[in-house]
C-alpha cells in the first residue's frame, strides 16, 4: 500500500462487525478501497436481514477527501428519487470525526459484474434494458452538468434476479462542473480529476498509465 493510500485508509480495527453507525449495525465488510470501506448493515438484531442496507464509510481527514465526500453527498441526495440511480437514505459523521458515512439501499441481485461472473447474459432484451436505463441516469446527470467518471459493470446495480431494472451507483469521483469547465486533465497519458487548486485524484480501473 502506498503512503497516499495509507493516509486515506479506513482502518479495519475502527469498524469491526457489530459496530453501531447511527441506528445501523455493521454486519460484514463488502468492499474496501483506499479511503473507502463498504459494509452490509441492518437495523435489526437478526443478522439475516443485513441485506437491506449498504453503508459506505469514507476517510475525510484531509481537505481533498472532504471535498470529494461533499460532492458525492450532494449528488446522491439530488437524485434520491431518480428511478435509475441508487437510492440515498441518510448520512452522518462517526464519533471519530475523521470518518463520514452514506447509507443506501442494498439490492441482493448484485451488479452487472456479479451477474456476468455467475452466468452468461444471453438475453438481448435484458442487455438493451440495462443500457437504456444507464443512459437515462447519465442523461439526468448531464442535465445538471454532472460527470460520473466511473461507469463500470461493478457500478451498475440490478434490483433483483427477476428484474431488468438497473441503477447507477459509485459516485465517489463524480463531479459537478462549473459552466464551460472540463472534467479532467491529461498528464503523461493519465487522466486526473481536479479536486481543488493543488490536489488531483487519479480515477482507478478505467485508466491505464
Short mmCIF file of N, CA and C in Angstrom, two decimals, residues 55-189:
data_model
loop_
_atom_site.label_atom_id
_atom_site.label_comp_id
_atom_site.label_asym_id
_atom_site.label_seq_id
_atom_site.Cartn_x
_atom_site.Cartn_y
_atom_site.Cartn_z
N UNK A 55 -23.70 0.59 3.89
CA UNK A 55 -23.09 1.79 4.48
C UNK A 55 -21.69 1.96 3.91
N UNK A 56 -21.44 3.11 3.33
CA UNK A 56 -20.11 3.44 2.81
C UNK A 56 -19.46 4.41 3.78
N UNK A 57 -18.33 4.01 4.35
CA UNK A 57 -17.59 4.86 5.29
C UNK A 57 -16.36 5.42 4.58
N UNK A 58 -16.19 6.74 4.69
CA UNK A 58 -15.08 7.39 3.98
C UNK A 58 -14.21 8.19 4.92
N UNK A 59 -12.91 8.17 4.65
CA UNK A 59 -11.96 9.00 5.38
C UNK A 59 -12.05 10.43 4.84
N UNK A 60 -12.38 11.36 5.71
CA UNK A 60 -12.49 12.77 5.29
C UNK A 60 -11.52 13.64 6.09
N UNK A 61 -10.38 13.03 6.47
CA UNK A 61 -9.43 13.74 7.31
C UNK A 61 -8.67 14.85 6.60
N UNK A 62 -8.67 14.82 5.26
CA UNK A 62 -7.96 15.85 4.50
C UNK A 62 -8.93 16.64 3.63
N UNK A 63 -8.52 17.84 3.28
CA UNK A 63 -9.39 18.75 2.54
C UNK A 63 -9.89 18.15 1.24
N UNK A 64 -8.98 17.49 0.50
CA UNK A 64 -9.37 16.93 -0.79
C UNK A 64 -10.43 15.85 -0.62
N UNK A 65 -10.32 15.04 0.45
CA UNK A 65 -11.29 13.97 0.70
C UNK A 65 -12.62 14.53 1.17
N UNK A 66 -12.58 15.59 1.96
CA UNK A 66 -13.83 16.24 2.39
C UNK A 66 -14.58 16.81 1.18
N UNK A 67 -13.81 17.37 0.24
CA UNK A 67 -14.45 17.94 -0.94
C UNK A 67 -15.10 16.84 -1.79
N UNK A 68 -14.38 15.71 -1.95
CA UNK A 68 -14.95 14.59 -2.69
C UNK A 68 -16.23 14.09 -2.03
N UNK A 69 -16.20 13.94 -0.71
CA UNK A 69 -17.37 13.43 0.01
C UNK A 69 -18.55 14.39 -0.12
N UNK A 70 -18.29 15.69 0.03
CA UNK A 70 -19.38 16.66 -0.08
C UNK A 70 -20.01 16.64 -1.46
N UNK A 71 -19.18 16.48 -2.50
CA UNK A 71 -19.73 16.39 -3.86
C UNK A 71 -20.56 15.13 -4.04
N UNK A 72 -20.02 13.99 -3.54
CA UNK A 72 -20.74 12.74 -3.64
C UNK A 72 -22.09 12.83 -2.93
N UNK A 73 -22.06 13.39 -1.73
CA UNK A 73 -23.29 13.51 -0.93
C UNK A 73 -24.30 14.40 -1.62
N UNK A 74 -23.85 15.54 -2.12
CA UNK A 74 -24.76 16.46 -2.80
C UNK A 74 -25.42 15.80 -4.01
N UNK A 75 -24.64 15.01 -4.75
CA UNK A 75 -25.17 14.37 -5.96
C UNK A 75 -26.18 13.29 -5.62
N UNK A 76 -25.84 12.39 -4.68
CA UNK A 76 -26.77 11.29 -4.38
C UNK A 76 -28.05 11.81 -3.74
N UNK A 77 -27.95 12.90 -2.96
CA UNK A 77 -29.17 13.49 -2.39
C UNK A 77 -30.01 14.14 -3.49
N UNK A 78 -29.35 14.77 -4.44
CA UNK A 78 -30.04 15.43 -5.54
C UNK A 78 -30.89 14.45 -6.34
N UNK A 79 -30.40 13.20 -6.45
CA UNK A 79 -31.09 12.21 -7.28
C UNK A 79 -31.70 11.08 -6.45
N UNK A 80 -32.04 11.37 -5.19
CA UNK A 80 -32.58 10.35 -4.29
C UNK A 80 -33.87 9.73 -4.81
N UNK A 81 -34.63 10.47 -5.63
CA UNK A 81 -35.90 9.95 -6.14
C UNK A 81 -35.83 9.55 -7.61
N UNK A 82 -34.62 9.56 -8.19
CA UNK A 82 -34.48 9.14 -9.57
C UNK A 82 -34.55 7.62 -9.66
N UNK A 83 -35.41 7.05 -10.49
CA UNK A 83 -35.58 5.59 -10.53
C UNK A 83 -34.39 4.83 -11.12
N UNK A 84 -33.41 5.56 -11.69
CA UNK A 84 -32.29 4.90 -12.34
C UNK A 84 -30.96 5.13 -11.61
N UNK A 85 -31.02 5.71 -10.40
CA UNK A 85 -29.83 6.00 -9.61
C UNK A 85 -30.01 5.41 -8.22
N UNK A 86 -28.94 4.84 -7.66
CA UNK A 86 -29.01 4.19 -6.35
C UNK A 86 -29.64 5.12 -5.33
N UNK A 87 -30.51 4.58 -4.48
CA UNK A 87 -31.29 5.42 -3.58
C UNK A 87 -30.52 5.80 -2.31
N UNK A 88 -30.32 7.09 -2.11
CA UNK A 88 -29.73 7.63 -0.89
C UNK A 88 -30.77 7.57 0.23
N UNK A 89 -30.34 7.18 1.44
CA UNK A 89 -31.24 7.15 2.59
C UNK A 89 -30.85 8.19 3.64
N UNK A 90 -29.60 8.18 4.06
CA UNK A 90 -29.15 9.18 5.04
C UNK A 90 -27.63 9.20 5.10
N UNK A 91 -27.09 10.14 5.88
CA UNK A 91 -25.64 10.23 6.03
C UNK A 91 -25.34 10.78 7.42
N UNK A 92 -24.07 10.77 7.78
CA UNK A 92 -23.67 11.33 9.07
C UNK A 92 -22.17 11.26 9.25
N UNK A 93 -21.73 11.66 10.45
CA UNK A 93 -20.32 11.62 10.84
C UNK A 93 -20.20 10.63 11.99
N UNK A 94 -19.17 9.76 11.95
CA UNK A 94 -18.97 8.81 13.03
C UNK A 94 -18.44 9.54 14.27
N UNK A 95 -18.44 8.87 15.46
CA UNK A 95 -17.88 9.51 16.66
C UNK A 95 -16.46 10.01 16.46
N UNK A 96 -15.69 9.31 15.62
CA UNK A 96 -14.38 9.82 15.20
C UNK A 96 -14.63 10.73 14.01
N UNK A 97 -14.48 12.05 14.16
CA UNK A 97 -14.90 12.98 13.10
C UNK A 97 -14.11 12.91 11.81
N UNK A 98 -13.11 12.03 11.75
CA UNK A 98 -12.34 11.88 10.52
C UNK A 98 -13.10 11.05 9.49
N UNK A 99 -14.21 10.40 9.91
CA UNK A 99 -14.93 9.49 9.03
C UNK A 99 -16.39 9.88 8.89
N UNK A 100 -16.86 9.81 7.64
CA UNK A 100 -18.26 10.11 7.34
C UNK A 100 -18.88 8.89 6.68
N UNK A 101 -20.20 8.83 6.67
CA UNK A 101 -20.85 7.67 6.06
C UNK A 101 -22.10 8.08 5.28
N UNK A 102 -22.41 7.25 4.28
CA UNK A 102 -23.63 7.39 3.50
C UNK A 102 -24.34 6.04 3.51
N UNK A 103 -25.65 6.06 3.75
CA UNK A 103 -26.46 4.84 3.75
C UNK A 103 -27.30 4.80 2.48
N UNK A 104 -27.27 3.65 1.78
CA UNK A 104 -28.09 3.46 0.59
C UNK A 104 -28.78 2.10 0.67
N UNK A 105 -29.76 1.89 -0.18
CA UNK A 105 -30.41 0.59 -0.27
C UNK A 105 -29.43 -0.46 -0.79
N UNK A 106 -29.66 -1.71 -0.40
CA UNK A 106 -28.89 -2.82 -0.95
C UNK A 106 -29.81 -3.71 -1.77
N UNK A 107 -29.34 -4.15 -2.92
CA UNK A 107 -30.13 -5.00 -3.81
C UNK A 107 -29.43 -6.34 -3.95
N UNK A 108 -30.12 -7.42 -3.54
CA UNK A 108 -29.44 -8.71 -3.41
C UNK A 108 -29.06 -9.36 -4.73
N UNK A 109 -29.48 -8.79 -5.84
CA UNK A 109 -29.07 -9.35 -7.13
C UNK A 109 -27.66 -8.93 -7.51
N UNK A 110 -27.11 -7.95 -6.79
CA UNK A 110 -25.75 -7.51 -7.07
C UNK A 110 -25.65 -6.61 -8.28
N UNK A 111 -24.46 -6.56 -8.88
CA UNK A 111 -24.21 -5.66 -10.00
C UNK A 111 -24.01 -6.47 -11.29
N UNK A 112 -23.82 -5.75 -12.38
CA UNK A 112 -23.63 -6.41 -13.67
C UNK A 112 -22.38 -7.30 -13.67
N UNK A 113 -21.33 -6.84 -12.99
CA UNK A 113 -20.12 -7.66 -12.90
C UNK A 113 -20.43 -8.99 -12.23
N UNK A 114 -21.19 -8.97 -11.12
CA UNK A 114 -21.59 -10.21 -10.44
C UNK A 114 -22.40 -11.09 -11.37
N UNK A 115 -23.35 -10.48 -12.08
CA UNK A 115 -24.25 -11.23 -12.95
C UNK A 115 -23.46 -11.94 -14.06
N UNK A 116 -22.53 -11.23 -14.66
CA UNK A 116 -21.73 -11.82 -15.73
C UNK A 116 -20.80 -12.91 -15.17
N UNK A 117 -20.27 -12.71 -13.97
CA UNK A 117 -19.38 -13.69 -13.36
C UNK A 117 -20.11 -15.00 -13.06
N UNK A 118 -21.38 -14.89 -12.65
CA UNK A 118 -22.15 -16.08 -12.28
C UNK A 118 -22.72 -16.82 -13.47
N UNK A 119 -23.09 -16.08 -14.51
CA UNK A 119 -23.68 -16.73 -15.67
C UNK A 119 -23.60 -15.81 -16.88
N UNK A 120 -23.56 -16.41 -18.02
CA UNK A 120 -23.54 -15.62 -19.25
C UNK A 120 -24.88 -14.92 -19.42
N UNK A 121 -24.85 -13.71 -19.92
CA UNK A 121 -26.09 -12.99 -20.19
C UNK A 121 -26.39 -13.13 -21.68
N UNK A 122 -27.41 -13.90 -22.00
CA UNK A 122 -27.74 -14.16 -23.40
C UNK A 122 -29.00 -13.43 -23.84
N UNK A 123 -29.71 -12.84 -22.86
CA UNK A 123 -30.97 -12.17 -23.17
C UNK A 123 -30.68 -10.77 -23.71
N UNK A 124 -30.86 -10.60 -25.01
CA UNK A 124 -30.57 -9.31 -25.65
C UNK A 124 -31.47 -8.22 -25.09
N UNK A 125 -32.71 -8.56 -24.80
CA UNK A 125 -33.64 -7.57 -24.26
C UNK A 125 -33.20 -7.07 -22.88
N UNK A 126 -32.63 -7.97 -22.08
CA UNK A 126 -32.10 -7.57 -20.77
C UNK A 126 -30.96 -6.58 -20.94
N UNK A 127 -30.04 -6.89 -21.84
CA UNK A 127 -28.90 -6.01 -22.09
C UNK A 127 -29.37 -4.64 -22.58
N UNK A 128 -30.31 -4.64 -23.50
CA UNK A 128 -30.83 -3.38 -24.04
C UNK A 128 -31.50 -2.56 -22.95
N UNK A 129 -32.27 -3.23 -22.06
CA UNK A 129 -32.96 -2.53 -20.98
C UNK A 129 -31.97 -1.90 -20.01
N UNK A 130 -30.89 -2.63 -19.68
CA UNK A 130 -29.88 -2.10 -18.76
C UNK A 130 -29.18 -0.90 -19.38
N UNK A 131 -28.74 -1.03 -20.62
CA UNK A 131 -28.05 0.08 -21.29
C UNK A 131 -28.95 1.32 -21.37
N UNK A 132 -30.21 1.11 -21.70
CA UNK A 132 -31.15 2.23 -21.81
C UNK A 132 -31.29 2.96 -20.47
N UNK A 133 -31.40 2.18 -19.38
CA UNK A 133 -31.58 2.81 -18.07
C UNK A 133 -30.31 3.53 -17.61
N UNK A 134 -29.15 2.97 -17.92
CA UNK A 134 -27.89 3.65 -17.58
C UNK A 134 -27.79 4.96 -18.36
N UNK A 135 -28.19 4.94 -19.61
CA UNK A 135 -28.17 6.17 -20.42
C UNK A 135 -29.15 7.21 -19.85
N UNK A 136 -30.30 6.76 -19.36
CA UNK A 136 -31.25 7.68 -18.73
C UNK A 136 -30.63 8.32 -17.48
N UNK A 137 -29.91 7.49 -16.69
CA UNK A 137 -29.25 8.02 -15.50
C UNK A 137 -28.17 9.04 -15.88
N UNK A 138 -27.38 8.72 -16.89
CA UNK A 138 -26.34 9.64 -17.33
C UNK A 138 -26.92 10.92 -17.92
N UNK A 139 -28.06 10.78 -18.60
CA UNK A 139 -28.73 11.97 -19.14
C UNK A 139 -29.20 12.87 -18.00
N UNK A 140 -29.75 12.27 -16.93
CA UNK A 140 -30.19 13.06 -15.78
C UNK A 140 -29.01 13.79 -15.14
N UNK A 141 -27.87 13.11 -15.05
CA UNK A 141 -26.67 13.75 -14.50
C UNK A 141 -26.19 14.87 -15.42
N UNK A 142 -26.16 14.59 -16.70
CA UNK A 142 -25.70 15.58 -17.67
C UNK A 142 -26.56 16.84 -17.65
N UNK A 143 -27.85 16.67 -17.45
CA UNK A 143 -28.76 17.82 -17.40
C UNK A 143 -28.43 18.75 -16.23
N UNK A 144 -27.76 18.21 -15.20
CA UNK A 144 -27.34 19.02 -14.05
C UNK A 144 -25.84 19.35 -14.12
N UNK A 145 -25.24 19.11 -15.28
CA UNK A 145 -23.82 19.39 -15.51
C UNK A 145 -22.92 18.56 -14.58
N UNK A 146 -23.29 17.28 -14.42
CA UNK A 146 -22.55 16.36 -13.57
C UNK A 146 -21.92 15.26 -14.42
N UNK A 147 -20.65 14.95 -14.14
CA UNK A 147 -19.95 13.86 -14.80
C UNK A 147 -19.75 12.75 -13.77
N UNK A 148 -20.09 11.50 -14.14
CA UNK A 148 -19.98 10.38 -13.20
C UNK A 148 -18.53 9.94 -13.02
N UNK A 149 -17.81 9.78 -14.11
CA UNK A 149 -16.37 9.47 -14.13
C UNK A 149 -16.00 8.03 -13.83
N UNK A 150 -16.93 7.16 -13.44
CA UNK A 150 -16.56 5.79 -13.10
C UNK A 150 -17.69 4.81 -13.43
N UNK A 151 -18.17 4.86 -14.67
CA UNK A 151 -19.23 3.94 -15.09
C UNK A 151 -18.58 2.61 -15.46
N UNK A 152 -18.69 1.63 -14.57
CA UNK A 152 -18.13 0.30 -14.77
C UNK A 152 -19.23 -0.72 -14.47
N UNK A 153 -19.06 -1.99 -14.89
CA UNK A 153 -20.07 -3.02 -14.56
C UNK A 153 -20.34 -3.14 -13.06
N UNK A 154 -19.30 -2.91 -12.23
CA UNK A 154 -19.48 -3.01 -10.78
C UNK A 154 -20.34 -1.88 -10.21
N UNK A 155 -20.53 -0.81 -10.99
CA UNK A 155 -21.34 0.32 -10.53
C UNK A 155 -22.72 0.38 -11.19
N UNK A 156 -23.12 -0.72 -11.82
CA UNK A 156 -24.47 -0.82 -12.38
C UNK A 156 -25.19 -1.93 -11.61
N UNK A 157 -26.14 -1.56 -10.78
CA UNK A 157 -26.81 -2.48 -9.87
C UNK A 157 -28.11 -2.99 -10.49
N UNK A 158 -28.38 -4.28 -10.32
CA UNK A 158 -29.65 -4.87 -10.75
C UNK A 158 -30.54 -5.04 -9.54
N UNK A 159 -31.79 -4.62 -9.64
CA UNK A 159 -32.68 -4.58 -8.47
C UNK A 159 -32.91 -5.96 -7.86
N UNK A 160 -33.25 -6.96 -8.67
CA UNK A 160 -33.40 -8.33 -8.17
C UNK A 160 -33.22 -9.30 -9.33
N UNK A 161 -33.17 -10.59 -9.00
CA UNK A 161 -32.85 -11.61 -10.00
C UNK A 161 -33.84 -11.65 -11.17
N UNK A 162 -35.09 -11.34 -10.90
CA UNK A 162 -36.12 -11.43 -11.93
C UNK A 162 -36.38 -10.09 -12.61
N UNK A 163 -35.64 -9.08 -12.22
CA UNK A 163 -35.90 -7.73 -12.72
C UNK A 163 -34.89 -7.33 -13.79
N UNK A 164 -35.32 -6.42 -14.66
CA UNK A 164 -34.39 -5.79 -15.60
C UNK A 164 -34.11 -4.35 -15.18
N UNK A 165 -34.55 -3.98 -13.97
CA UNK A 165 -34.34 -2.61 -13.51
C UNK A 165 -32.89 -2.43 -13.08
N UNK A 166 -32.23 -1.42 -13.66
CA UNK A 166 -30.82 -1.13 -13.36
C UNK A 166 -30.69 0.23 -12.70
N UNK A 167 -29.72 0.32 -11.79
CA UNK A 167 -29.48 1.57 -11.08
C UNK A 167 -27.99 1.90 -11.13
N UNK A 168 -27.66 3.14 -11.38
CA UNK A 168 -26.27 3.59 -11.42
C UNK A 168 -25.82 3.94 -10.00
N UNK A 169 -24.64 3.44 -9.62
CA UNK A 169 -24.07 3.75 -8.30
C UNK A 169 -22.62 4.19 -8.48
N UNK A 170 -21.86 4.24 -7.37
CA UNK A 170 -20.43 4.53 -7.45
C UNK A 170 -20.12 5.98 -7.77
N UNK A 171 -20.55 6.91 -6.90
CA UNK A 171 -20.39 8.34 -7.18
C UNK A 171 -19.18 8.96 -6.48
N UNK A 172 -18.22 8.13 -6.07
CA UNK A 172 -17.07 8.66 -5.33
C UNK A 172 -16.32 9.73 -6.12
N UNK A 173 -16.18 9.56 -7.43
CA UNK A 173 -15.41 10.50 -8.23
C UNK A 173 -16.29 11.41 -9.11
N UNK A 174 -17.58 11.41 -8.85
CA UNK A 174 -18.48 12.26 -9.64
C UNK A 174 -18.17 13.73 -9.38
N UNK A 175 -18.38 14.55 -10.40
CA UNK A 175 -18.09 15.99 -10.30
C UNK A 175 -19.24 16.83 -10.82
N UNK A 176 -19.51 17.90 -10.10
CA UNK A 176 -20.43 18.93 -10.58
C UNK A 176 -19.57 19.99 -11.25
N UNK A 177 -19.75 20.16 -12.54
CA UNK A 177 -18.86 21.04 -13.30
C UNK A 177 -19.39 22.45 -13.39
N UNK A 178 -18.53 23.43 -13.18
CA UNK A 178 -18.92 24.80 -13.49
C UNK A 178 -19.16 24.94 -14.99
N UNK A 179 -20.02 25.85 -15.39
CA UNK A 179 -20.28 26.03 -16.83
C UNK A 179 -18.98 26.26 -17.61
N UNK A 180 -18.81 25.50 -18.68
CA UNK A 180 -17.66 25.68 -19.54
C UNK A 180 -16.39 24.98 -19.10
N UNK A 181 -16.41 24.31 -17.92
CA UNK A 181 -15.20 23.65 -17.43
C UNK A 181 -15.22 22.17 -17.78
N UNK A 182 -14.05 21.63 -18.17
CA UNK A 182 -13.95 20.20 -18.47
C UNK A 182 -13.64 19.44 -17.20
N UNK A 183 -13.82 18.10 -17.25
CA UNK A 183 -13.71 17.32 -16.03
C UNK A 183 -12.33 16.77 -15.73
N UNK A 184 -11.46 16.67 -16.74
CA UNK A 184 -10.18 16.02 -16.47
C UNK A 184 -9.05 16.67 -17.23
N UNK A 185 -7.84 16.40 -16.78
CA UNK A 185 -6.63 16.91 -17.42
C UNK A 185 -5.74 15.74 -17.76
N UNK A 186 -5.15 15.75 -18.93
CA UNK A 186 -4.28 14.65 -19.35
C UNK A 186 -2.85 14.97 -18.96
N UNK A 187 -2.24 14.09 -18.13
CA UNK A 187 -0.85 14.27 -17.72
C UNK A 187 -0.12 12.96 -17.98
N UNK A 188 0.77 12.94 -18.95
CA UNK A 188 1.55 11.74 -19.29
C UNK A 188 0.65 10.53 -19.51
N UNK A 189 -0.46 10.73 -20.18
CA UNK A 189 -1.33 9.61 -20.52
C UNK A 189 -2.32 9.22 -19.45
#
